[in-house]
CSV table of C-alpha atoms in Angstrom, one decimal:
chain,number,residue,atom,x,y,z
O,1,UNK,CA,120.6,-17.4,-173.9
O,2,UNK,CA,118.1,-14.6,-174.3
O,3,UNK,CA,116.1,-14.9,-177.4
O,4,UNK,CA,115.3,-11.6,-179.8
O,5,UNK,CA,111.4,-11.3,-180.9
O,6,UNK,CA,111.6,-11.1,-185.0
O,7,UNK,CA,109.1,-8.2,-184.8
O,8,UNK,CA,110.2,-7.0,-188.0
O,9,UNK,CA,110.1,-8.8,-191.3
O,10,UNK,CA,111.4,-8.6,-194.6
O,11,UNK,CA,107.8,-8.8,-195.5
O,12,UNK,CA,107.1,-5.0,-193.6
O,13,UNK,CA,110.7,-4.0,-195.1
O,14,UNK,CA,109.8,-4.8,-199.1
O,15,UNK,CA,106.1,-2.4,-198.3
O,16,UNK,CA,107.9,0.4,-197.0
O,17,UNK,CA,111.0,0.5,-199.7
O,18,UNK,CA,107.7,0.2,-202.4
O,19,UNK,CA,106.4,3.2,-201.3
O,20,UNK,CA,108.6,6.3,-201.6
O,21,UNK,CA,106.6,8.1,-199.1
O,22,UNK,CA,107.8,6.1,-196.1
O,23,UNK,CA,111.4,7.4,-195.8
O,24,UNK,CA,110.6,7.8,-192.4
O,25,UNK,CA,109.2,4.9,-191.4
O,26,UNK,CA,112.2,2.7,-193.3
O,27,UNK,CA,114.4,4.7,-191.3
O,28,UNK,CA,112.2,4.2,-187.5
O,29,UNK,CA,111.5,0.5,-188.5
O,30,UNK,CA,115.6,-0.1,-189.1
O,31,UNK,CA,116.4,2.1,-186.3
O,32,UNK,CA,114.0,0.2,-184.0
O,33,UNK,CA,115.1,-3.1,-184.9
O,34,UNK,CA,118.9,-2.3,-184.1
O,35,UNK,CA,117.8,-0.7,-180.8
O,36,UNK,CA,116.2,-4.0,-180.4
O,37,UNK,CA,119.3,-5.8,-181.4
O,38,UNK,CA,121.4,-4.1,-179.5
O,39,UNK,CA,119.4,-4.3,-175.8
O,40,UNK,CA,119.4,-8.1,-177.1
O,41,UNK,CA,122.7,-8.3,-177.2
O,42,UNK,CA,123.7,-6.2,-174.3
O,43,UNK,CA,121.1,-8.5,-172.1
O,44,UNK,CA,122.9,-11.7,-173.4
O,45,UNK,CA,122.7,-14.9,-171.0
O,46,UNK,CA,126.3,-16.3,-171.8
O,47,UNK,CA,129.4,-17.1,-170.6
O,48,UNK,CA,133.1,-17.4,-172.6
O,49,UNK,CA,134.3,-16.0,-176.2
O,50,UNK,CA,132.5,-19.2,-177.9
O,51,UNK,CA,129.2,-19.3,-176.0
O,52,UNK,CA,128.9,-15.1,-176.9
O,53,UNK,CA,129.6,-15.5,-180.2
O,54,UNK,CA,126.6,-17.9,-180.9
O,55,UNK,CA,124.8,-15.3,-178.3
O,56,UNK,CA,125.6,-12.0,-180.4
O,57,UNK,CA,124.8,-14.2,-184.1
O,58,UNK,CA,122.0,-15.2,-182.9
O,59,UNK,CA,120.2,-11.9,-181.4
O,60,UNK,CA,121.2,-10.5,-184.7
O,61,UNK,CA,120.3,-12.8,-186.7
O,62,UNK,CA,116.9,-10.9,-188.0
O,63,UNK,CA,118.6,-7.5,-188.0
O,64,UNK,CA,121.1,-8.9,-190.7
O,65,UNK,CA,118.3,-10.7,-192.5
O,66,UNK,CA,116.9,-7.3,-193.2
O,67,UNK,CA,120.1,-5.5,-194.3
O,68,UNK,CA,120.9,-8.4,-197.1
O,69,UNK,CA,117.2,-7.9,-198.5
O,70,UNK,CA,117.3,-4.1,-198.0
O,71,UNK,CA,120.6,-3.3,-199.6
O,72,UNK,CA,119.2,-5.7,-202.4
O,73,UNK,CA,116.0,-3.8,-203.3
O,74,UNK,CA,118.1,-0.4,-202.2
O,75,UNK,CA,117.0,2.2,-205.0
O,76,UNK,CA,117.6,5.7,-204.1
O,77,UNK,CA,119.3,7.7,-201.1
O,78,UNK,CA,117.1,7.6,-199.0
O,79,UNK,CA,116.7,3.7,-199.0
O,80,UNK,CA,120.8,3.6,-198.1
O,81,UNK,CA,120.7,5.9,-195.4
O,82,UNK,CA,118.5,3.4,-193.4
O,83,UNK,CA,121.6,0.6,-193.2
O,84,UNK,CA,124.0,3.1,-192.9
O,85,UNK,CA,122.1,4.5,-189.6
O,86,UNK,CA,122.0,0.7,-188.6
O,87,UNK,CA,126.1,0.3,-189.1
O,88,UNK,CA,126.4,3.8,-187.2
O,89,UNK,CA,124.5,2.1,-184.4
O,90,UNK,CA,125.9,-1.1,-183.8
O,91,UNK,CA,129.6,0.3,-184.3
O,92,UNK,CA,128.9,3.0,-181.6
O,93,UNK,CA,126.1,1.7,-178.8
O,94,UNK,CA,127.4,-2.0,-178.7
O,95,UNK,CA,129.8,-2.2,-175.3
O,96,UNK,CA,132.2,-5.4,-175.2
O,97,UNK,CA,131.4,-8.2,-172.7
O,98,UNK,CA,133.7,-9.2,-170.7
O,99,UNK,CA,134.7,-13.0,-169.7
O,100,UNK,CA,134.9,-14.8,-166.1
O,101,UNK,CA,138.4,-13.9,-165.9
O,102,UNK,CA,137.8,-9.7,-166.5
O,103,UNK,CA,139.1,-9.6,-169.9
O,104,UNK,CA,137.8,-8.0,-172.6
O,105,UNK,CA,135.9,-10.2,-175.4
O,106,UNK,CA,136.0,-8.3,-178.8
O,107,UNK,CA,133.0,-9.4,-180.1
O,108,UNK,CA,132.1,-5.8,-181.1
O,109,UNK,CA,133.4,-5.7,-184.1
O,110,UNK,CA,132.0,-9.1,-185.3
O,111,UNK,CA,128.2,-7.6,-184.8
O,112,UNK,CA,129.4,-4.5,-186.8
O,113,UNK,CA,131.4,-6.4,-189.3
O,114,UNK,CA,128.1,-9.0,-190.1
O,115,UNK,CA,125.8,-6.0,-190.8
O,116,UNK,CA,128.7,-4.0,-193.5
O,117,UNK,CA,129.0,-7.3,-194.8
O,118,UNK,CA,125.5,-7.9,-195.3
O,119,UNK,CA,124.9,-4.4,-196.7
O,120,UNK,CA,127.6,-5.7,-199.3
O,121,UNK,CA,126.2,-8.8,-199.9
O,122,UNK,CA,123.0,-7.5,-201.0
O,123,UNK,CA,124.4,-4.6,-202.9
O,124,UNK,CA,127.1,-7.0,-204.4
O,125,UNK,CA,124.2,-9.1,-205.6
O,126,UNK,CA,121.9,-6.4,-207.3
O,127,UNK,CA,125.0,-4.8,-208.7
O,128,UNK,CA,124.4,-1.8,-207.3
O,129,UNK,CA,127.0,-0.5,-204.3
O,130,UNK,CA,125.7,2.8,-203.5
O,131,UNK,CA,124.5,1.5,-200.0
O,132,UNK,CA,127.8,0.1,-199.1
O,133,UNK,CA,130.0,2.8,-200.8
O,134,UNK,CA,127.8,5.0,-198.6
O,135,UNK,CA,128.8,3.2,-195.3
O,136,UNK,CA,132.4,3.0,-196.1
O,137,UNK,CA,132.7,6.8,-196.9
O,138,UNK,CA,130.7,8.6,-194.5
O,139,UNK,CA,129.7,6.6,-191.2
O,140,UNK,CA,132.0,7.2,-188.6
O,141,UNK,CA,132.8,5.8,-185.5
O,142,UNK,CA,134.4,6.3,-182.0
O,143,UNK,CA,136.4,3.2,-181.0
O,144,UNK,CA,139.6,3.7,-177.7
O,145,UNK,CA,139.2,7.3,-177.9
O,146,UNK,CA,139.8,7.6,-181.8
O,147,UNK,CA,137.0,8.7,-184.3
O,148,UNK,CA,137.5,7.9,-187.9
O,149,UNK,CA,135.7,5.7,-190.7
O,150,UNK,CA,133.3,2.7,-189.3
O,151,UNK,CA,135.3,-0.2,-191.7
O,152,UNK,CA,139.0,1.5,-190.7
O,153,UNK,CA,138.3,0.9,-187.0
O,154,UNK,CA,136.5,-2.4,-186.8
O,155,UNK,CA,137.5,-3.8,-190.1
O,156,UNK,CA,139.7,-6.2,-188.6
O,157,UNK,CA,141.2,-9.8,-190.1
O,158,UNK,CA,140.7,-12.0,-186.6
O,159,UNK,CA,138.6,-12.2,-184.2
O,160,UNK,CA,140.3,-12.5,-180.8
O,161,UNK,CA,139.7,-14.6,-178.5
O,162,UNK,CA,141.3,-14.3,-174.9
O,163,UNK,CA,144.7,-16.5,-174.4
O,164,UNK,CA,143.4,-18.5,-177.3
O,165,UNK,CA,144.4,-19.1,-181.3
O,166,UNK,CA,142.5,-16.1,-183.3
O,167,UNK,CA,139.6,-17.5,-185.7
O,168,UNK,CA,139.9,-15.8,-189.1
O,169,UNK,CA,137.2,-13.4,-189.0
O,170,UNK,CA,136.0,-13.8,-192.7
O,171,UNK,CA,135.6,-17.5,-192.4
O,172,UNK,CA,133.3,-16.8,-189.2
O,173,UNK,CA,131.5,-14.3,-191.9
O,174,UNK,CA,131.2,-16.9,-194.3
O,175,UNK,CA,129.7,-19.6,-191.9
O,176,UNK,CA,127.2,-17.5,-190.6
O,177,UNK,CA,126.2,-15.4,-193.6
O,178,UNK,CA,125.6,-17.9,-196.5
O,179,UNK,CA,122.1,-19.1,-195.5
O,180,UNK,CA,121.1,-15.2,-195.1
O,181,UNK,CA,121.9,-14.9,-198.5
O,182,UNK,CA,120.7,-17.8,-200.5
O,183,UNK,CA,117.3,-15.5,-201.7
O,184,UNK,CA,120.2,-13.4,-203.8
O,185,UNK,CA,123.1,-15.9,-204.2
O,186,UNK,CA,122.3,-19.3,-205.6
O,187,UNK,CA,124.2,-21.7,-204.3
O,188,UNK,CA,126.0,-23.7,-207.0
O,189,UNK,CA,127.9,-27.1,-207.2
O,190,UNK,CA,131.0,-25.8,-204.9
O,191,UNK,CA,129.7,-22.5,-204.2
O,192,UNK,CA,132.1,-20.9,-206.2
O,193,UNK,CA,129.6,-17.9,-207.0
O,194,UNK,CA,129.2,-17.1,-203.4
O,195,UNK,CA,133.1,-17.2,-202.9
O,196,UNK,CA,133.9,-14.8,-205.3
O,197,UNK,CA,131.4,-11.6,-204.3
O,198,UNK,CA,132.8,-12.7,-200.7
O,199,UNK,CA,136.3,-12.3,-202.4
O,200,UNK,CA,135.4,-9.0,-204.4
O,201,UNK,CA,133.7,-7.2,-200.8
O,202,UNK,CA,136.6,-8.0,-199.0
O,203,UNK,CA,138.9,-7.0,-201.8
O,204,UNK,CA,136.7,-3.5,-201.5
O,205,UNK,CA,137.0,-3.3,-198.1
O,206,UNK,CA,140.5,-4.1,-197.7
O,207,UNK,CA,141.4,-1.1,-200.4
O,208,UNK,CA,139.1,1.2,-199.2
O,209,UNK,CA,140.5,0.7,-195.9
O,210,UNK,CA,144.4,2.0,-196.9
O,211,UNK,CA,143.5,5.6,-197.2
O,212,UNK,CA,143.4,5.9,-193.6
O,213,UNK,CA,146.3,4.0,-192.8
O,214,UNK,CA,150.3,5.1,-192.6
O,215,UNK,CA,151.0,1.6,-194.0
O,216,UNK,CA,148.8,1.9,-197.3
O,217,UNK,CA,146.5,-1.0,-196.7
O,218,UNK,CA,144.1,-2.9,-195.0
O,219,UNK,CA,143.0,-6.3,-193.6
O,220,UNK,CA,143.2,-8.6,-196.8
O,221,UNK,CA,140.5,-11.7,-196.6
O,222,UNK,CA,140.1,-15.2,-196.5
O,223,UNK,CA,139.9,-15.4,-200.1
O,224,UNK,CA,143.7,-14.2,-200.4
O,225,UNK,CA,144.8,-17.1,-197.7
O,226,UNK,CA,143.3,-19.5,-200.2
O,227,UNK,CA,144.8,-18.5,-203.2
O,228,UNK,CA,147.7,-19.2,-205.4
O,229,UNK,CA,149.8,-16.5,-205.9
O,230,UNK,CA,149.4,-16.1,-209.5
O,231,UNK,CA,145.6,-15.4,-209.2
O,232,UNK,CA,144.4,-11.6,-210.2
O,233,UNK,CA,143.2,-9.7,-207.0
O,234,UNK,CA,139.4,-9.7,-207.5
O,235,UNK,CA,139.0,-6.0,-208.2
O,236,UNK,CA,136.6,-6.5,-210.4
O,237,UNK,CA,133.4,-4.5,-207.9
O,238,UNK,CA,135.9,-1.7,-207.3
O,239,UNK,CA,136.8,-0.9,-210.8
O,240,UNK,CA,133.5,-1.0,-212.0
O,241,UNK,CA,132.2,1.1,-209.5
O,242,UNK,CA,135.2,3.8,-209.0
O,243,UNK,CA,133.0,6.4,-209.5
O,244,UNK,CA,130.3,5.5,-207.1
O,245,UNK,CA,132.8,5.2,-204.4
O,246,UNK,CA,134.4,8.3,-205.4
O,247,UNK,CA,131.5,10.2,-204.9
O,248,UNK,CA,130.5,8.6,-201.6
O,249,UNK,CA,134.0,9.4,-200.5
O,250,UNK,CA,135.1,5.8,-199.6
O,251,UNK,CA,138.2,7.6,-201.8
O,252,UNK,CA,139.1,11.3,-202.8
O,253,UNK,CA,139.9,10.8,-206.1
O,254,UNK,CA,141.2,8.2,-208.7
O,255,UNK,CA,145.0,8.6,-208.1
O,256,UNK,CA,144.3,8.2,-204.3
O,257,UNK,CA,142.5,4.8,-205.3
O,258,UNK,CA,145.1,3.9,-207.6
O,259,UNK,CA,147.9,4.4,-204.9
O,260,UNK,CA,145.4,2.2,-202.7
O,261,UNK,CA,144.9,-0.1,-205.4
O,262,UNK,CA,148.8,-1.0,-205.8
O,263,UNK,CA,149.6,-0.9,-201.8
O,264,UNK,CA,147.1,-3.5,-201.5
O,265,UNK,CA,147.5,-5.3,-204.3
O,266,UNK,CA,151.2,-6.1,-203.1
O,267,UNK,CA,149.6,-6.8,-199.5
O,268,UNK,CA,147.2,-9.2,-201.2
O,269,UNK,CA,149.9,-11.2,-203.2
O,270,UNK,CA,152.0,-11.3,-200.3
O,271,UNK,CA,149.2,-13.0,-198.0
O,272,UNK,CA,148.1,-15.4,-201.1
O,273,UNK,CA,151.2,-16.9,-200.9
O,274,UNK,CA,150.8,-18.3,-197.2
C-alpha cells in the first residue's frame, strides 16, 4: 500500500482561513492536497474490494481531516468554495479500480461521499451549513455519461462489492469518520450526539437528493434502519436552515422542499420499519 505524505496540516489550514487575504492560497493549498489525494489513490498498491477500501481511506485520510476542520471554521464564501472545488475534484478525476477478475470496484463514490460528509460534519457542528448547502446545490458532476448534482449521482445507500453482500455505506461512514471528528463532536456515554448530526446530514442529503429524481426521494441512512417507526424524521438541520439551502439552490423554493420533505418522509418511515 502506497502511503500519502500529510504535507498539509490543519495547522497551515487555521492561518490561511485567519487571514482574509489568502483566498487564493486556501483554494491552491485544498486544491493541491486533493490532486495529491487523488494521484495517491489512483497509484494504490492493492488488490480486492476490501484491501482498496482500507487503500482509498487511508490515502485520504488527511484530505478529509482538513475538510471537517475547514467547514468548521468556514466563515464567508470564499472559505466554502475551497471544499466545494475539493468535492468537484474527487467526484470527477477519481477512475474506479478494477479487481483480478475485470470487474469494476465502486469505490468512487465512497472517496466522494467521505469528503460531502465531512464538509457536513464540520458545518453540522458549527451550526453553520452554508459550505455544505453550497456543495449540494451547485457542484456538479459527470458520472456514465450523465451530468447532474455531485450528491444525486454518487449519493448512494451501499457500497458494492463484486458478487458479494453490499455493506451499508453510512455505517462504513460512520466507522471511519468518528475519530476525524472528535475536535468538534465530543463523544458521550453511547455516542448518542454523534448519531444524531450523522442522522440529521443524511436526513439533508436524502431530501435534497428527491428533486432530481422521478421517484421523489433519495437514499435514506443508517439512522432510518435503526429506528422504530414512530420516531420523527430528524429534520431538524433542514428546517432550520431552509433558507440557506434555498439560496444555494440545493432546492428552488419552499413548496419544492416541502413536496421533497413529505416524499421522503414516507420513504424514511417505510425503511425505519425494516
Amino acid at each position: 500500500m502506497t502511503s500519502q505524505p500529510e504535507t498539509a496540516t490543519v495547522a497551515e489550514l487555521k492561518e490561511l482561513l485567519a487571514d482574509p487575504a489568502c483566498r487564493i492560497e486556501l483554494h491552491d493549498f485544498i486544491g493541491d492536497e486533493t490532486l495529491r489525494t487523488i494521484d495517491a489513490i489512483q497509484n494504490a498498491d492493492c488488490e480486492g474490494y476490501d484491501e482498496c477500501l482500507r487503500a482509498y481511506e487511508h490515502a485520504s485520510a488527511n484530505l478529509i481531516k482538513l475538510l471537517v476542520a475547514g467547514s468548521y471554521y468556514s466563515d464567508c464564501a470564499d472559505h466554502d468554495k475551497a471544499w466545494a472545488h475539493a468535492v468537484r475534484l474527487l467526484a470527477n478525476r477519481i477512475s474506479y479500480a478494477t479487481s483480478d477478475h475485470g470487474t469494476a470496484i465502486n469505490l468512487k463514490h465512497h472517496v466522494t461521499l467521505l469528503a460531502i460528509y465531512a464538509v457536513a460534519f464540520g458545518a453540522t457542528a458549527a451550526d453553520r451549513i452554508d459550505s455544505i448547502a453550497r456543495i449540494i446545490g451547485t457542484v456538479r458532476a459527470e458520472e456514465d455519461g450523465r451530468v447532474g448534482r455531485v450528491t444525486y449521482l454518487v449519493n448512494c445507500d451501499q457500497l458494492k462489492r463484486p458478487e458479494e453482500a453490499p455493506i451499508q455505506a453510512s455505517l462504513r461512514l460512520w466507522m471511519t469518520l468518528r475519530s476525524m471528528t472528535d475536535e468538534f463532536i465530543p463523544k458521550t456515554q453511547e455516542d448518542a450526539l454523534f448519531d444524531a448530526v450523522l442522522d440529521e446530514i443524511e436526513y439533508l442529503l436524502g431530501v435534497t437528493h428527491g428533486r432530481d429524481t422521478a421517484e421523489g426521494t433519495g437514499p435514506v441512512g443508517y439512522g432510518a434502519i435503526q429506528v422504530l417507526a414512530t420516531r420523527v424524521a430528524p429534520d431538524r438541520l433542514v428546517r432550520r436552515n431552509l433558507d440557506t439551502l434555498i439560496a444555494h439552490d440545493a432546492f428552488q423554493s419552499v413548496d419544492e422542499f416541502y413536496i421533497c420533505r413529505d416524499r421522503y418522509n414516507r420513504a424514511y418511515a417505510a425503511e425505519a420499519r425494516v
